[in-house]
Short mmCIF file of C-alpha atoms in Angstrom, two decimals:
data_model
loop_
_atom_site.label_atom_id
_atom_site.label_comp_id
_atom_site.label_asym_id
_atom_site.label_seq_id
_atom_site.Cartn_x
_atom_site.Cartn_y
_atom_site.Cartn_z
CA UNK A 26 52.33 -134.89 -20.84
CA UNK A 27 51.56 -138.82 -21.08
CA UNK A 28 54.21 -141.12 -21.13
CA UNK A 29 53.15 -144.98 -22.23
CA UNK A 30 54.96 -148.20 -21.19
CA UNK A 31 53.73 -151.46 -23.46
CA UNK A 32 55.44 -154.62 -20.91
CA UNK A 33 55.91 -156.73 -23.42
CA UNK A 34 56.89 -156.16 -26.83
CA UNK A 35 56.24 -159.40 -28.48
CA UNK A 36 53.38 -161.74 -27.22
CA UNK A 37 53.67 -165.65 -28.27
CA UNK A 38 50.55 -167.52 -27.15
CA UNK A 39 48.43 -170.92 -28.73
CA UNK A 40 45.19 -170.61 -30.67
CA UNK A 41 42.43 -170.83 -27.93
CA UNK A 42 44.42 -169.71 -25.00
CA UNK A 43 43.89 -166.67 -23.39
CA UNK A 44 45.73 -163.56 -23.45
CA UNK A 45 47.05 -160.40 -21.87
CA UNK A 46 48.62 -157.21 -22.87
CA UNK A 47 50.06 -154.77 -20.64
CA UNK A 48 50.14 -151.25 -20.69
CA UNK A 49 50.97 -148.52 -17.78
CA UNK A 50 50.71 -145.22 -18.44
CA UNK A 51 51.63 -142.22 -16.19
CA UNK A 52 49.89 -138.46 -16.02
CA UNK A 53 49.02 -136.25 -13.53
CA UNK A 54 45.86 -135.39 -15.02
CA UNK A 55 42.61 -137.22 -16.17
CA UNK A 56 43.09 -139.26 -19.00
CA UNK A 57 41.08 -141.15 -21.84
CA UNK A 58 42.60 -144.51 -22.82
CA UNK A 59 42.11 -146.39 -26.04
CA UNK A 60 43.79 -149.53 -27.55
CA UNK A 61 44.48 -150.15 -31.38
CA UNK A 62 45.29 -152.81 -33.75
CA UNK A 63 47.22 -152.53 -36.51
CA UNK A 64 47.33 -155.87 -39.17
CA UNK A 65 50.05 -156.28 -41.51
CA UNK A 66 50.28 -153.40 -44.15
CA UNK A 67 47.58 -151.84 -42.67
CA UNK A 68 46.49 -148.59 -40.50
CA UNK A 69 45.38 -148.22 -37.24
CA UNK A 70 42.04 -150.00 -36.34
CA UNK A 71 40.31 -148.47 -33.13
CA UNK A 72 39.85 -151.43 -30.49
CA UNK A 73 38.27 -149.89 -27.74
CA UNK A 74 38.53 -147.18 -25.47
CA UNK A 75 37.67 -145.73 -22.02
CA UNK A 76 35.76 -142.62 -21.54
CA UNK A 77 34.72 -142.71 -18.31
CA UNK A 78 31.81 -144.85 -15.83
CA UNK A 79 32.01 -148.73 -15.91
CA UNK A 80 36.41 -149.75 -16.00
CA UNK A 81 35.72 -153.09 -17.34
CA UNK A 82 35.47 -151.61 -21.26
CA UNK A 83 34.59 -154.51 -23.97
CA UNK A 84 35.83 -153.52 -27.49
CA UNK A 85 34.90 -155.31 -31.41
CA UNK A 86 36.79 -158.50 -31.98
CA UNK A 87 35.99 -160.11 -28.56
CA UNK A 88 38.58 -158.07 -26.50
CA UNK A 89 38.14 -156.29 -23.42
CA UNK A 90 40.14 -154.09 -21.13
CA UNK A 91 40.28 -152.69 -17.58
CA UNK A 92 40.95 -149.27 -16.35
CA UNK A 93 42.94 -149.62 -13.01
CA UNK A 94 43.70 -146.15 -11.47
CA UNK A 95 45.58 -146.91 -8.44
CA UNK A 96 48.08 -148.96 -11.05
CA UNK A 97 47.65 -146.40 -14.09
CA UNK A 98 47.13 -149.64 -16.11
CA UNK A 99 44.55 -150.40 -19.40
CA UNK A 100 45.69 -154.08 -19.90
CA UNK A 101 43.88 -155.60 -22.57
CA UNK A 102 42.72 -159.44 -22.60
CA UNK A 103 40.74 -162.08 -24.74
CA UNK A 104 39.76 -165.24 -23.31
CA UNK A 105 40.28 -167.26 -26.51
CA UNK A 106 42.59 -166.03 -29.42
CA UNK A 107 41.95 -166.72 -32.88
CA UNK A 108 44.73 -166.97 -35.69
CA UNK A 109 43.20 -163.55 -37.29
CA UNK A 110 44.10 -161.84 -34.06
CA UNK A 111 47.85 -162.00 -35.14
CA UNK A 112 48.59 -158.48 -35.36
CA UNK A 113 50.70 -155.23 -33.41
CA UNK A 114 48.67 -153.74 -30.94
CA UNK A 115 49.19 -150.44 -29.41
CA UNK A 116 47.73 -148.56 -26.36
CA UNK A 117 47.37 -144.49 -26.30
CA UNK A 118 45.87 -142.84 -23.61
CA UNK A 119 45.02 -139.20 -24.41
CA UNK A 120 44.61 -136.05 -21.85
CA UNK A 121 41.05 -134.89 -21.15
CA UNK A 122 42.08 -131.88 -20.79
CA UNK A 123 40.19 -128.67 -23.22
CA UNK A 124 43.09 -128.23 -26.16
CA UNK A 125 44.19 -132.02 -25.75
CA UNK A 126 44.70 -133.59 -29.41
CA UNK A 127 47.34 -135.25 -29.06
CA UNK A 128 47.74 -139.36 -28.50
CA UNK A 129 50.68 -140.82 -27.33
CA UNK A 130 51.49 -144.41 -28.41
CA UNK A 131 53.19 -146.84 -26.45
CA UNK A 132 55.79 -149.30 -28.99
CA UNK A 133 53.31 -151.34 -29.51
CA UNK A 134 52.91 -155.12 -28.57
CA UNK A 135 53.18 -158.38 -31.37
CA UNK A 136 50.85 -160.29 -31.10
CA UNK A 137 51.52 -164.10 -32.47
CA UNK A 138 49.17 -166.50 -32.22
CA UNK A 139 50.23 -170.19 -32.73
CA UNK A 140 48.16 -172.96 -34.58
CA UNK B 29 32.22 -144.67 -41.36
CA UNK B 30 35.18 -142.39 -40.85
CA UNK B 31 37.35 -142.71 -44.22
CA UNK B 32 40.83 -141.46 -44.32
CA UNK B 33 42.57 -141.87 -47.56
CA UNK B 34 46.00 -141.53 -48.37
CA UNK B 35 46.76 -141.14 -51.92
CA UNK B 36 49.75 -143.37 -51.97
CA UNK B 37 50.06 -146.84 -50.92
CA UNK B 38 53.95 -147.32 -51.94
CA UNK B 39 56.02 -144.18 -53.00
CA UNK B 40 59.50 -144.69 -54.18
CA UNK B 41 61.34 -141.47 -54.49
CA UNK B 42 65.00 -139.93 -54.81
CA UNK B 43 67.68 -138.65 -52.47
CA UNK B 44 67.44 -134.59 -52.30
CA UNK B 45 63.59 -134.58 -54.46
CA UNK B 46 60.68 -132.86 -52.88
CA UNK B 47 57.70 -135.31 -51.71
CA UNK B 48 53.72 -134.68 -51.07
CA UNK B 49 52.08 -137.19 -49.38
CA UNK B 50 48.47 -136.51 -49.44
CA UNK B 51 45.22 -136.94 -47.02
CA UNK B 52 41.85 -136.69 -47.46
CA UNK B 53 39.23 -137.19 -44.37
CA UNK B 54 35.35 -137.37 -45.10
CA UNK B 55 33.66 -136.48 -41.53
CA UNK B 56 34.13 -132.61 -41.55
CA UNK B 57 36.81 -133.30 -38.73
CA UNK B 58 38.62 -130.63 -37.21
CA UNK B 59 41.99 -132.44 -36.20
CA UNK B 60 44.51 -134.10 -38.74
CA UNK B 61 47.83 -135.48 -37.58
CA UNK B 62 50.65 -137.30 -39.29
CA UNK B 63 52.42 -140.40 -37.87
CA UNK B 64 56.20 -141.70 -39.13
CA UNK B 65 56.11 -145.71 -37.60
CA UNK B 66 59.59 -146.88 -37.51
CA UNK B 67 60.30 -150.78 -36.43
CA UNK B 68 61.27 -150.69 -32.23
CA UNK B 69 60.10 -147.07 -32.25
CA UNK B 70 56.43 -147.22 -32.31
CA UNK B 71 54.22 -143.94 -33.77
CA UNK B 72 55.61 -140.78 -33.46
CA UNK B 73 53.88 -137.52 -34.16
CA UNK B 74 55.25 -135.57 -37.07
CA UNK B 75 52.76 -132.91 -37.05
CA UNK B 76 49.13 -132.04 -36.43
CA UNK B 77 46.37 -129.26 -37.40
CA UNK B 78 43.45 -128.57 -35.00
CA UNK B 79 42.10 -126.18 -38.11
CA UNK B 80 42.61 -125.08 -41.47
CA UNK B 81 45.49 -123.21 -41.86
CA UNK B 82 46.31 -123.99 -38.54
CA UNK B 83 49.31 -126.47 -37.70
CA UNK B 84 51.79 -127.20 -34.78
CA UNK B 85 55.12 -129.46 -34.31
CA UNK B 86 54.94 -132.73 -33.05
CA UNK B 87 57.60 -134.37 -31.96
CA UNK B 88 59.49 -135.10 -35.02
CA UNK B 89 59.07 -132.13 -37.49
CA UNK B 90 62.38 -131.74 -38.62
CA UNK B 91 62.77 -131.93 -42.31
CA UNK B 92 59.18 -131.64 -42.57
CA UNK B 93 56.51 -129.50 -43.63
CA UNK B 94 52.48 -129.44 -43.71
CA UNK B 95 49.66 -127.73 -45.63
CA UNK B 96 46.43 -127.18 -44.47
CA UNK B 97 44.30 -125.41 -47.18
CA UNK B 98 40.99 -127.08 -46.67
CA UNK B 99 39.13 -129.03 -44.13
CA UNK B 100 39.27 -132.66 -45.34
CA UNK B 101 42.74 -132.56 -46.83
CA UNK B 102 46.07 -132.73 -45.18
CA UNK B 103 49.71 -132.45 -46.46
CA UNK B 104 52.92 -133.56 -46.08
CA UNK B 105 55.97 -131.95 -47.43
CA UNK B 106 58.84 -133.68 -47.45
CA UNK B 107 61.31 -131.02 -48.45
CA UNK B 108 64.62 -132.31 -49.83
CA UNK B 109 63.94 -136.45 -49.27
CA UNK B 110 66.69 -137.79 -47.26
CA UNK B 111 67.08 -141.71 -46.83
CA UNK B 112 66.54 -141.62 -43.12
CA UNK B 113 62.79 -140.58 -43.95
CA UNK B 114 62.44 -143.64 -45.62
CA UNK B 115 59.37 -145.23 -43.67
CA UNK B 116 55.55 -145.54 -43.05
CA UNK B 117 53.53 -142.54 -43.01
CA UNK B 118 50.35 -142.54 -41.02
CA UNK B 119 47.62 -140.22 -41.30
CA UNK B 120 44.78 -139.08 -39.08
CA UNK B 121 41.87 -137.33 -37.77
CA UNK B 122 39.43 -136.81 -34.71
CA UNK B 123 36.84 -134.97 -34.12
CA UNK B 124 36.98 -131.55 -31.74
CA UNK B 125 36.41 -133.00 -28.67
CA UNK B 126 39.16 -134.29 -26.53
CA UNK B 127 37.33 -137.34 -26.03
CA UNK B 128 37.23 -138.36 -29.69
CA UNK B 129 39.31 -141.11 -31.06
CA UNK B 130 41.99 -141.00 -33.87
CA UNK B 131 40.58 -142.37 -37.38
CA UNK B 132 43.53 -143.93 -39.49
CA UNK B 133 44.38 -144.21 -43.06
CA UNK B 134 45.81 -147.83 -44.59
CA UNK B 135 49.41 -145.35 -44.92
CA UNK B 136 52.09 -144.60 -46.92
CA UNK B 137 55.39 -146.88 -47.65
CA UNK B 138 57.97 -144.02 -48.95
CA UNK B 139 61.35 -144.99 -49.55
CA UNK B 140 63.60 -142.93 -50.18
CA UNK B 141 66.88 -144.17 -52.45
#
């Protein structure tokens, strides 16, 4: 079974700066990782996610992650937030295994970005 | 695009009634789950089907139930509504492959007075 650990549970940072949000995860087994956004009274929005090949995974809105598998960390970074990226973001990374549906979510991370 | 719809945007309902919160999905996928999102407590599975008629227990499924009669459409039963199930329901669905990602709805607010 995954387990999920989001670092940092709410994420303060200026318009322009760049940003970082942790997630470690810990399994056993092979894994597939993917990162979400959720905006206010909204659903889940897929980010990106990592398969397999190339670690350095770029998603839609500018953001990118890296698969580390020494650490068992998908951090995901921006190099220049935007007020619209003000939202929760959560990281799931999923077993690869035949009969694995399940995600597991980590508690999610606030992001607040500051005019 | 992958379209999950959830008939209810805001449900208001009373203590002890019996609630259906319903989801439809419109890519002939095989997998449906259903989230509760609490504040501080992230997504937690309620319970998912990998086919029709076919369901298993997440990790929440007490005072829950789920209906799987056809493909695209996903339900859940909400017994006897207590006030601690007052939250936001999630729905979703993947394709077969393990490798496919989750496709949400916009969810359900239910509260339950």
């Amino acid at each position: 079974a995954q387990s999920v650990t989001q670092l940092d549970s709410q994420v303060p940072v200026f318009e322009e700066a760049p940003v970082e949000l942790r997630c470690n995860y810990s399994s056993s087994v092979s894994v597939y990782l993917f990162w979400y956004v959720q905006y206010p009274n909204q659903g889940l929005q897929l980010l990106l996610k990592y398969l397999s090949g190339s670690t350095l995974v770029k998603g839609i809105n500018g953001f990118e992650a890296e698969f580390n598998k020494s650490q068992t960390s998908f951090h995901l970074r921006k190099p220049s937030v935007h007020i619209s990226d003000t939202a929760e973001y959560f990281c799931a990374p999923k077993g690869s295994g035949a009969g694995s549906y399940q995600l597991t979510f980590g508690k999610g991370t606030k992001l607040s970005v500051i005019p | 695009d992958v379209k999950v719809t959830q008939s209810s945007r805001y449900l208001v309902k009373r203590t002890g009634e019996k609630v259906f919160l319903e989801c439809v999905q419109d890519m002939d996928h095989e997998n449906m789950f259903w989230y509760r999102q609490d504040p501080g407590l992230g997504l937690r599975l309620i319970y998912f089907s990998y086919d029709v008629k076919m369901k298993e227990k997440g990790d929440i499924p007490e005072g829950y139930s789920v209906s799987r009669e056809k493909k695209e459409r996903f339900s859940l039963i909400l017994e006897s509504a207590s006030t601690n199930q007052t939250s936001m329901y999630l729905c979703a669905s993947s394709g077969e492959s393990s490798n496919q990602p989750q496709h949400f709805g916009d969810g359900t607010r239910l509260s339950i007075l």
